[in-house]
XYZ file of C-alpha atoms in Angstrom:
564
model
C 31.807 9.673 1.101
C 29.594 6.844 2.341
C 26.968 9.289 3.558
C 26.986 11.086 0.214
C 26.462 7.820 -1.670
C 23.640 6.899 0.700
C 21.845 10.216 0.243
C 22.351 10.072 -3.530
C 20.858 6.565 -3.704
C 17.909 7.396 -1.450
C 17.176 10.539 -3.455
C 17.335 8.616 -6.741
C 14.872 5.980 -5.512
C 12.391 8.515 -4.165
C 12.540 10.719 -7.263
C 11.946 7.677 -9.470
C 8.668 6.995 -7.653
C 7.461 10.441 -8.782
C 7.824 9.728 -12.505
C 4.339 8.246 -13.147
C 2.708 11.059 -11.172
C 4.500 13.693 -13.218
C 3.416 11.877 -16.373
C -0.176 11.898 -15.113
C 0.034 15.616 -14.351
C 1.551 16.344 -17.777
C -1.233 14.318 -19.435
C -4.099 16.189 -17.720
C -6.842 16.707 -20.349
C -8.283 20.225 -20.749
C -11.265 20.919 -18.506
C -10.258 18.309 -15.916
C -8.336 18.110 -12.638
C -5.683 15.490 -11.884
C -5.791 14.118 -8.343
C -2.189 12.905 -8.079
C -3.114 9.231 -8.005
C -1.968 6.268 -10.080
C -2.589 2.518 -9.888
C -5.896 1.894 -8.030
C -7.421 5.183 -6.782
C -10.160 3.388 -4.823
C -7.985 2.101 -1.972
C -5.939 5.295 -1.731
C -9.143 7.310 -1.419
C -10.047 5.182 1.625
C -7.077 6.598 3.541
C -7.936 10.058 2.265
C -11.535 9.616 3.421
C -10.234 9.171 6.970
C -7.924 12.157 6.539
C -10.864 14.272 5.353
C -12.649 13.594 8.636
C -9.503 14.579 10.550
C -9.344 17.762 8.482
C -12.972 18.448 9.470
C -12.075 18.134 13.162
C -12.967 14.486 13.828
C -10.758 12.207 15.917
C -12.751 8.965 15.553
C -13.611 7.972 12.006
C -16.740 6.646 10.294
C -16.790 4.763 7.025
C -18.169 7.401 4.652
C -18.384 4.883 1.819
C -21.389 3.180 3.382
C -24.713 4.383 4.793
C -25.310 1.685 7.407
C -25.236 3.126 10.939
C -22.068 2.349 12.900
C -20.483 3.956 15.967
C -17.197 5.120 14.401
C -14.679 3.830 16.957
C -11.624 3.822 14.719
C -8.743 6.279 14.440
C -5.444 6.228 12.586
C -2.437 8.405 13.334
C -1.325 8.619 9.696
C -4.711 9.930 8.582
C -4.972 12.272 11.563
C -1.623 13.884 10.814
C -2.401 14.112 7.091
C -5.774 15.750 7.740
C -4.331 18.219 10.250
C -1.443 19.040 7.917
C -3.781 19.799 5.004
C -6.084 21.863 7.213
C -3.155 23.900 8.512
C -1.441 24.450 5.152
C -4.446 24.615 2.829
C -2.861 21.976 0.572
C -5.339 19.576 -1.036
C -5.659 16.154 0.545
C -4.533 14.369 -2.595
C -1.343 16.390 -3.008
C -0.745 16.297 0.756
C -0.963 12.518 0.470
C 1.937 12.609 -2.003
C 3.979 14.830 0.311
C 3.442 12.331 3.125
C 4.231 9.441 0.774
C 7.556 11.084 -0.083
C 8.453 11.698 3.564
C 7.568 8.108 4.491
C 9.624 6.788 1.558
C 12.658 8.689 2.851
C 12.063 7.374 6.380
C 11.687 3.805 5.105
C 14.931 3.820 3.116
C 16.964 5.420 5.905
C 15.476 3.048 8.495
C 16.182 0.059 6.243
C 19.796 1.187 5.887
C 20.104 1.532 9.662
C 18.391 -1.842 10.194
C 20.763 -3.537 7.747
C 23.701 -2.346 9.858
C 22.568 -4.674 12.634
C 23.372 -7.607 10.322
C 25.785 -6.449 7.617
C 29.107 -4.934 8.599
C 30.385 -3.962 5.156
C 29.341 -0.493 3.989
C 29.267 -1.492 0.318
C 27.074 -4.496 1.079
C 24.589 -2.273 2.889
C 24.395 0.056 -0.109
C 23.928 -2.978 -2.370
C 21.077 -4.067 -0.110
C 19.453 -0.654 -0.376
C 19.796 -0.678 -4.157
C 18.118 -4.093 -4.360
C 15.445 -3.031 -1.899
C 14.686 0.122 -3.830
C 14.353 -1.347 -7.321
C 14.238 -5.153 -7.465
C 11.247 -7.232 -8.468
C 10.343 -10.578 -10.051
C 9.349 -12.236 -13.304
C 5.845 -10.767 -13.643
C 6.874 -8.589 -16.586
C 7.272 -11.672 -18.793
C 3.588 -12.562 -18.469
C 2.454 -8.952 -18.892
C 4.564 -8.649 -22.053
C 3.124 -11.891 -23.441
C -0.427 -10.685 -22.668
C 0.211 -7.310 -24.312
C 1.831 -8.712 -27.480
C -0.505 -11.664 -28.063
C -3.764 -10.300 -26.639
C -4.267 -13.613 -24.843
C -4.571 -13.843 -21.094
C -1.958 -16.228 -19.665
C -3.097 -18.999 -17.282
C -1.959 -16.831 -14.374
C -0.264 -13.527 -13.571
C 2.390 -12.914 -10.947
C 1.761 -10.251 -8.322
C 4.843 -8.030 -8.751
C 3.141 -6.552 -11.817
C -0.158 -7.474 -13.403
C -3.118 -5.881 -15.193
C -5.244 -7.629 -12.555
C -3.942 -8.283 -9.023
C -0.707 -6.531 -8.087
C 0.428 -6.609 -4.455
C 2.231 -3.337 -3.631
C 2.584 -4.453 -0.015
C 4.799 -7.332 -1.207
C 7.373 -5.166 -3.003
C 9.216 -2.195 -1.558
C 9.375 -0.111 -4.741
C 5.643 -0.533 -5.335
C 4.907 0.363 -1.713
C 7.120 3.431 -1.953
C 5.267 4.446 -5.118
C 1.600 3.855 -4.256
C 1.153 2.537 -0.688
C 2.524 4.903 1.987
C 0.549 3.253 4.780
C 2.109 -0.139 4.004
C 5.534 1.509 3.752
C 5.047 3.176 7.128
C 4.011 -0.141 8.674
C 7.239 -1.873 7.589
C 9.316 1.142 8.666
C 7.880 0.970 12.172
C 8.337 -2.828 12.377
C 12.025 -2.499 11.436
C 12.454 0.266 14.005
C 10.687 -1.761 16.723
C 12.634 -4.974 16.094
C 15.947 -3.144 15.707
C 15.541 -1.206 18.945
C 14.452 -4.349 20.786
C 17.622 -6.099 19.596
C 19.788 -3.191 20.760
C 18.067 -3.118 24.145
C 19.742 -6.423 25.000
C 23.117 -5.679 23.377
C 24.067 -2.342 24.962
C 24.880 -1.079 28.449
C 21.923 -0.681 30.781
C 21.390 3.077 30.493
C 21.214 2.888 26.687
C 19.273 -0.359 26.847
C 16.345 1.334 28.576
C 16.261 4.025 25.899
C 16.197 1.439 23.105
C 13.550 -0.646 24.870
C 11.325 2.407 25.317
C 11.721 3.235 21.641
C 10.894 -0.341 20.638
C 7.659 -0.136 22.645
C 6.764 3.204 21.079
C 7.350 1.935 17.545
C 5.507 -1.309 18.289
C 2.462 0.565 19.574
C 2.496 2.763 16.477
C 2.455 -0.367 14.301
C -0.751 -1.478 16.024
C -2.443 1.828 15.289
C -1.028 2.676 11.873
C -1.116 -0.747 10.200
C -2.534 -3.336 12.567
C -1.995 -6.345 10.308
C 1.800 -5.886 10.402
C 1.786 -6.230 14.210
C 0.845 -9.919 14.134
C 3.980 -11.247 12.361
C 6.072 -8.772 14.371
C 4.917 -10.265 17.668
C 5.424 -13.818 16.464
C 8.918 -12.834 15.307
C 9.888 -11.902 18.872
C 8.471 -15.204 20.135
C 10.370 -17.319 17.564
C 13.544 -15.305 18.159
C 13.516 -16.190 21.851
C 12.922 -19.854 21.073
C 15.942 -19.824 18.750
C 18.099 -18.238 21.425
C 17.016 -20.710 24.106
C 17.656 -23.682 21.819
C 21.077 -22.427 20.769
C 22.649 -21.384 24.082
C 20.605 -23.777 26.256
C 20.289 -21.067 28.872
C 18.210 -17.943 29.280
C 19.404 -14.391 28.775
C 17.137 -12.879 31.419
C 17.525 -9.292 30.274
C 16.738 -10.147 26.679
C 13.893 -12.456 27.713
C 12.432 -9.858 30.081
C 12.489 -7.179 27.403
C 10.947 -9.498 24.819
C 8.224 -10.700 27.204
C 7.289 -7.197 28.297
C 7.273 -6.005 24.669
C 4.980 -8.840 23.559
C 2.651 -8.454 26.536
C 2.157 -4.702 26.110
C 1.732 -4.872 22.325
C -0.708 -7.794 22.586
C -2.725 -5.829 25.150
C -2.951 -2.872 22.796
C -3.725 -5.151 19.858
C -6.507 -6.805 21.848
C -8.062 -3.421 22.573
C -7.876 -2.525 18.882
C -9.525 -5.830 17.934
C -12.273 -5.217 20.499
C -13.033 -1.821 18.970
C -13.157 -3.302 15.480
C -15.487 -6.086 16.592
C -17.971 -3.516 17.950
C -18.007 -1.499 14.730
C -19.991 -3.469 12.107
C -18.623 -1.440 9.198
C -15.013 -2.236 10.031
C -15.769 -5.803 11.160
C -17.438 -6.651 7.855
C -14.670 -4.977 5.879
C -12.056 -7.085 7.694
C -13.940 -10.190 6.553
C -13.439 -9.253 2.879
C -11.142 -11.943 1.425
C -7.659 -10.689 0.545
C -5.892 -14.020 0.167
C -2.252 -14.796 -0.546
C -1.420 -16.444 -3.877
C 0.183 -19.872 -3.790
C 3.923 -20.078 -2.960
C 4.959 -20.673 -6.577
C 3.310 -17.394 -7.597
C 5.072 -15.590 -4.753
C 8.492 -17.032 -5.585
C 8.065 -16.006 -9.217
C 7.011 -12.544 -8.069
C 10.362 -12.102 -6.315
C 12.409 -13.775 -9.048
C 16.165 -13.695 -8.601
C 15.764 -12.031 -5.208
C 14.011 -15.180 -3.965
C 16.763 -17.364 -5.430
C 19.489 -15.202 -3.911
C 17.711 -15.276 -0.558
C 17.855 -19.083 -0.503
C 21.657 -18.929 -0.719
C 21.710 -16.089 1.795
C 19.529 -18.055 4.219
C 22.134 -20.815 4.387
C 24.828 -18.218 5.036
C 22.690 -16.532 7.714
C 22.117 -19.827 9.519
C 25.855 -20.480 9.443
C 26.582 -17.058 10.883
C 23.957 -17.521 13.604
C 25.409 -20.875 14.615
C 28.895 -19.368 14.727
C 27.856 -16.716 17.240
C 26.275 -13.852 15.265
C 23.017 -13.988 17.219
C 21.395 -11.055 15.436
C 20.621 -13.242 12.417
C 18.117 -15.148 14.544
C 15.828 -12.110 14.413
C 15.841 -11.950 10.606
C 15.268 -15.700 10.273
C 12.454 -15.516 12.844
C 10.835 -12.641 10.899
C 11.013 -14.686 7.695
C 9.392 -17.688 9.374
C 6.687 -15.522 10.924
C 5.623 -13.937 7.648
C 5.740 -17.302 5.859
C 3.386 -18.727 8.495
C 1.008 -15.779 8.821
C 0.375 -15.166 5.118
C -1.158 -18.642 4.893
C -3.159 -18.675 8.118
C -6.880 -19.422 7.551
C -7.947 -15.772 7.891
C -9.494 -13.378 5.373
C -6.670 -10.818 5.407
C -3.726 -13.112 4.603
C -1.832 -11.035 2.075
C -1.936 -7.891 4.228
C 0.570 -9.576 6.543
C 3.239 -9.993 3.840
C 4.688 -6.541 4.527
C 8.399 -6.758 5.249
C 9.073 -9.953 3.290
C 10.842 -8.030 0.535
C 13.130 -6.398 3.125
C 14.122 -9.817 4.474
C 14.724 -11.323 1.021
C 16.854 -8.355 -0.050
C 18.943 -8.563 3.134
C 19.557 -12.270 2.566
C 20.357 -11.681 -1.107
C 22.812 -8.928 -0.155
C 24.458 -11.384 2.241
C 24.641 -13.980 -0.539
C 26.223 -11.455 -2.909
C 28.740 -10.486 -0.231
C 29.627 -14.133 0.385
C 30.222 -14.744 -3.319
C 32.150 -11.512 -3.824
C 34.489 -12.013 -0.855
C 34.844 -15.755 -1.153
C 38.430 -15.623 -2.486
C 41.318 -13.258 -2.706
C 41.758 -10.742 -5.512
C 41.381 -12.453 -8.887
C 43.651 -11.727 -11.833
C 43.035 -12.286 -15.517
C 44.412 -11.220 -18.893
C 42.377 -9.198 -21.342
C 43.835 -10.032 -24.774
C 47.392 -8.807 -25.071
C 46.912 -6.259 -22.323
C 48.566 -6.502 -18.962
C 47.067 -8.578 -16.158
C 44.185 -6.889 -14.341
C 43.049 -7.434 -10.768
C 39.410 -7.714 -9.736
C 38.916 -6.758 -6.101
C 36.069 -8.243 -4.015
C 34.336 -4.846 -3.801
C 34.212 -4.618 -7.581
C 32.766 -8.120 -7.732
C 30.159 -7.090 -5.155
C 29.101 -4.142 -7.296
C 29.080 -6.258 -10.466
C 26.912 -8.982 -8.927
C 24.493 -6.412 -7.497
C 24.109 -4.634 -10.829
C 23.596 -7.962 -12.615
C 20.781 -8.933 -10.243
C 19.292 -5.481 -10.564
C 19.285 -5.566 -14.370
C 17.272 -8.791 -14.413
C 14.994 -7.526 -11.609
C 14.082 -4.114 -13.019
C 11.791 -4.986 -15.978
C 8.733 -5.529 -13.759
C 9.041 -1.974 -12.470
C 9.174 -0.697 -16.057
C 6.095 -2.810 -16.812
C 4.306 -1.327 -13.793
C 5.017 2.189 -15.049
C 3.890 1.209 -18.554
C 0.604 -0.223 -17.267
C -0.040 2.928 -15.278
C 0.641 4.988 -18.368
C -1.947 2.913 -20.265
C -4.494 3.432 -17.478
C -3.744 7.171 -17.234
C -4.144 7.699 -20.969
C -7.600 6.100 -20.805
C -8.488 7.635 -17.405
C -9.258 4.107 -16.175
C -12.312 3.956 -18.465
C -11.191 0.886 -20.346
C -12.969 -1.898 -22.190
C -10.328 -3.135 -24.612
C -11.458 -5.826 -27.038
C -7.942 -6.342 -28.376
C -7.532 -8.795 -25.527
C -9.101 -12.200 -25.023
C -11.040 -11.975 -22.794
C -11.673 -8.200 -23.214
C -9.763 -6.170 -20.637
C -11.848 -3.918 -18.402
C -11.342 -1.500 -15.508
C -14.868 -0.143 -15.731
C -15.501 0.020 -11.965
C -12.107 1.535 -11.137
C -12.421 5.287 -10.339
C -10.911 7.759 -12.823
C -7.723 9.716 -12.293
C -9.185 12.909 -13.767
C -12.536 14.532 -12.965
C -14.132 17.267 -15.024
C -14.443 20.802 -13.709
C -18.240 20.369 -13.922
C -18.084 17.375 -11.579
C -16.013 19.372 -9.124
C -18.529 22.223 -9.172
C -21.263 19.749 -8.241
C -19.099 18.457 -5.394
C -18.371 21.974 -4.183
C -22.104 22.740 -4.110
C -22.755 19.551 -2.127
C -19.995 20.429 0.333
C -21.437 23.895 0.918
C -25.180 23.169 0.936
C -25.603 19.779 2.618
C -25.441 18.548 6.205
C -22.759 16.127 7.375
C -25.302 13.370 8.129
C -26.985 13.534 4.693
C -25.912 10.823 2.247
C -25.571 11.099 -1.527
C -26.575 8.672 -4.274
C -24.143 8.589 -7.201
C -22.178 6.263 -9.438
C -19.343 4.535 -7.515
C -16.753 6.130 -9.808
C -17.781 9.494 -8.391
C -18.716 8.029 -5.025
C -15.106 7.073 -4.467
C -14.154 10.782 -4.518
C -17.162 12.485 -2.915
C -16.338 11.540 0.727
C -12.791 12.878 0.269
C -13.800 16.086 -1.499
C -16.979 16.893 0.471
C -16.833 14.953 3.763
C -20.271 13.421 2.987
C -21.401 9.807 3.004
C -22.301 8.011 -0.205
C -24.590 5.066 -0.898
C -21.988 3.549 -3.265
C -18.283 4.303 -3.170
C -15.970 1.322 -2.743
C -16.168 -2.394 -3.530
C -15.138 -3.375 0.023
C -15.812 -0.319 2.198
C -19.420 -0.064 0.953
C -21.261 -2.809 2.816
C -23.276 -5.092 0.520
C -21.793 -3.330 -2.502
C -23.159 -5.711 -5.134
C -26.718 -5.549 -3.834
C -26.591 -1.755 -3.548
C -25.264 -1.404 -7.093
C -28.307 -3.307 -8.395
C -30.618 -1.030 -6.387
C -28.883 2.079 -7.711
C -29.198 0.809 -11.283
C -32.920 0.264 -10.729
C -33.283 3.859 -9.463
C -31.363 5.367 -12.375
C -33.547 3.402 -14.797
C -36.731 4.393 -12.942
C -37.681 0.808 -12.097
C -38.237 1.434 -8.381
C -41.632 2.788 -7.407
C -41.626 6.203 -5.677
C -42.844 4.633 -2.420
C -40.118 1.946 -2.466
C -37.558 4.617 -3.213
C -38.754 6.831 -0.358
C -38.425 3.949 2.096
C -34.892 3.243 0.852
C -33.871 6.903 1.011
C -35.274 7.270 4.502
C -33.576 4.079 5.731
C -30.147 5.177 4.447
C -30.642 8.929 4.966
C -30.001 9.581 1.281
C -31.051 13.196 0.787
C -29.322 14.041 -2.506
C -28.472 12.386 -5.814
C -26.235 13.498 -8.666
C -26.781 12.925 -12.363
C -23.707 13.066 -14.588
C -22.400 11.221 -17.627
C -21.576 8.251 -15.336
C -25.184 7.798 -14.188
C -26.433 8.407 -17.740
C -24.264 5.600 -19.115
C -25.236 3.263 -16.250
C -28.934 3.849 -16.961
C -28.569 3.205 -20.685
C -28.736 6.853 -21.706
C -31.924 8.017 -19.984
C -31.544 8.645 -16.252
C -34.904 8.759 -14.402
C -33.872 10.540 -11.206
C -36.526 13.231 -11.822
C -39.110 10.626 -10.687
C -37.673 10.725 -7.164
C -36.818 14.368 -6.551
C -36.287 17.869 -7.863
C -33.251 19.625 -9.323
C -31.560 22.076 -6.946
C -28.381 22.771 -8.867
C -27.398 22.275 -12.516
C -24.402 22.882 -14.764
C -25.154 21.997 -18.377
C -26.291 18.345 -18.238
C -24.959 17.646 -14.714
C -27.480 17.994 -11.893
C -27.949 17.694 -8.148
C -31.357 16.364 -7.054
C -32.958 16.718 -3.656
C -34.759 13.424 -3.086
C -38.314 13.247 -1.802
C -38.895 11.429 1.477
């Protein structure tokens, strides 16, 4: 029965994440293709750009969103497997991405359930944890609703849902829905920490198996989502400090396993950092600021889950002091993330992954403590006979109550995505003050004409020849053709702002032919496309004919071969 309830809950969560995609597919306008993306297509196309290179037979990846020369020293197991899978099956990269997202979502939820069993002994509490993990969120919906109804931008937005900055990596449901790489990172961290814990709690023959698995999962974290490895390592360090302080003696087996784990993972992490430092494209991208909002914003973004976790933290400390040593790991993980997301580095918020898991575990503990605090309670309902409320029923009631007040942000996230899908991300809405815009966010749907241009480029160009186009198209061209673009992504394209100004000058014909030739030669830009995007950017009259000749045309869409 317990297994059936688990599978039913996991299936319900995963199927719910498909709802906005099915809406997007149902909404597909005539003459266009839907690429199975919601939220922000730009970042998801980055992962697909790597997968495209794997599909084309590459093992080490270049940044195809920029034309600056770089050695291409980076690889990623997720993208490799996705690219190989799509090459083998013939499934498109974008739909293959959704298949992988679904598989990773299943793995995450099942791993989280297993991980919770290291701390929570009650089966119903573990299911309550999974329910909170799968659906809970914060108070962000209140500000989005106020913005939508009044048209006025509030002084700030929270990050569980927002028309501006939303942090999928900070919320499990959002990660399950739009960020499979972040989901996979947390899954591997839970597996690594859980196996490391078991390696010191079981007999020696099983301990070696668990320690080997913890190393394997830890190494995968470094490759798949490097940022998540830093708090993971610090968690092991803090855990051992807690243990030494509490028992005032060393558990040599546990300490040996922890030390060896940290040493090997740090060695691998150091090698990864060395590779990144020698690749200017990836080094500059890592310097792009992705900072964590202030703590008040974060607390509001978790809402009642944050409040429940405060109560649960007290209970966890009590349990740890009374001999349940496993809680030291969860507390250490919480401390590690709290420290790392505010370190003076550019990629702060990328290290928040896993915080929602911790908060939901602590909240589940708090709910369990409240539900089982007393014996069965009896009360009278009018003139009816006395009824008894068992602790398990109270547990379910408390969980559902927290869930009801935590769900609206997820509804708001779906509603926002529906608004963006309806407008294909081409939004400049003057109903709002200030006007709301997503004008540089790539579309969800591309016309069949655009795709015919891309297919021609894929078939008639060389892999080292770059393409000049509007960034809305440039975000898709590397994925759909395997070719580099001059403009494609606000962070992955080096010097994006400066390049956008240069591209605007070319489309408007303001660059002399000699200046243009030098630029094209420097960046190996051999082709340019002219579509409705470039026409609008140039003010209605694109001047690309000054710099090359038309090789391929469908109605008003053209491919130019540039002169240099």
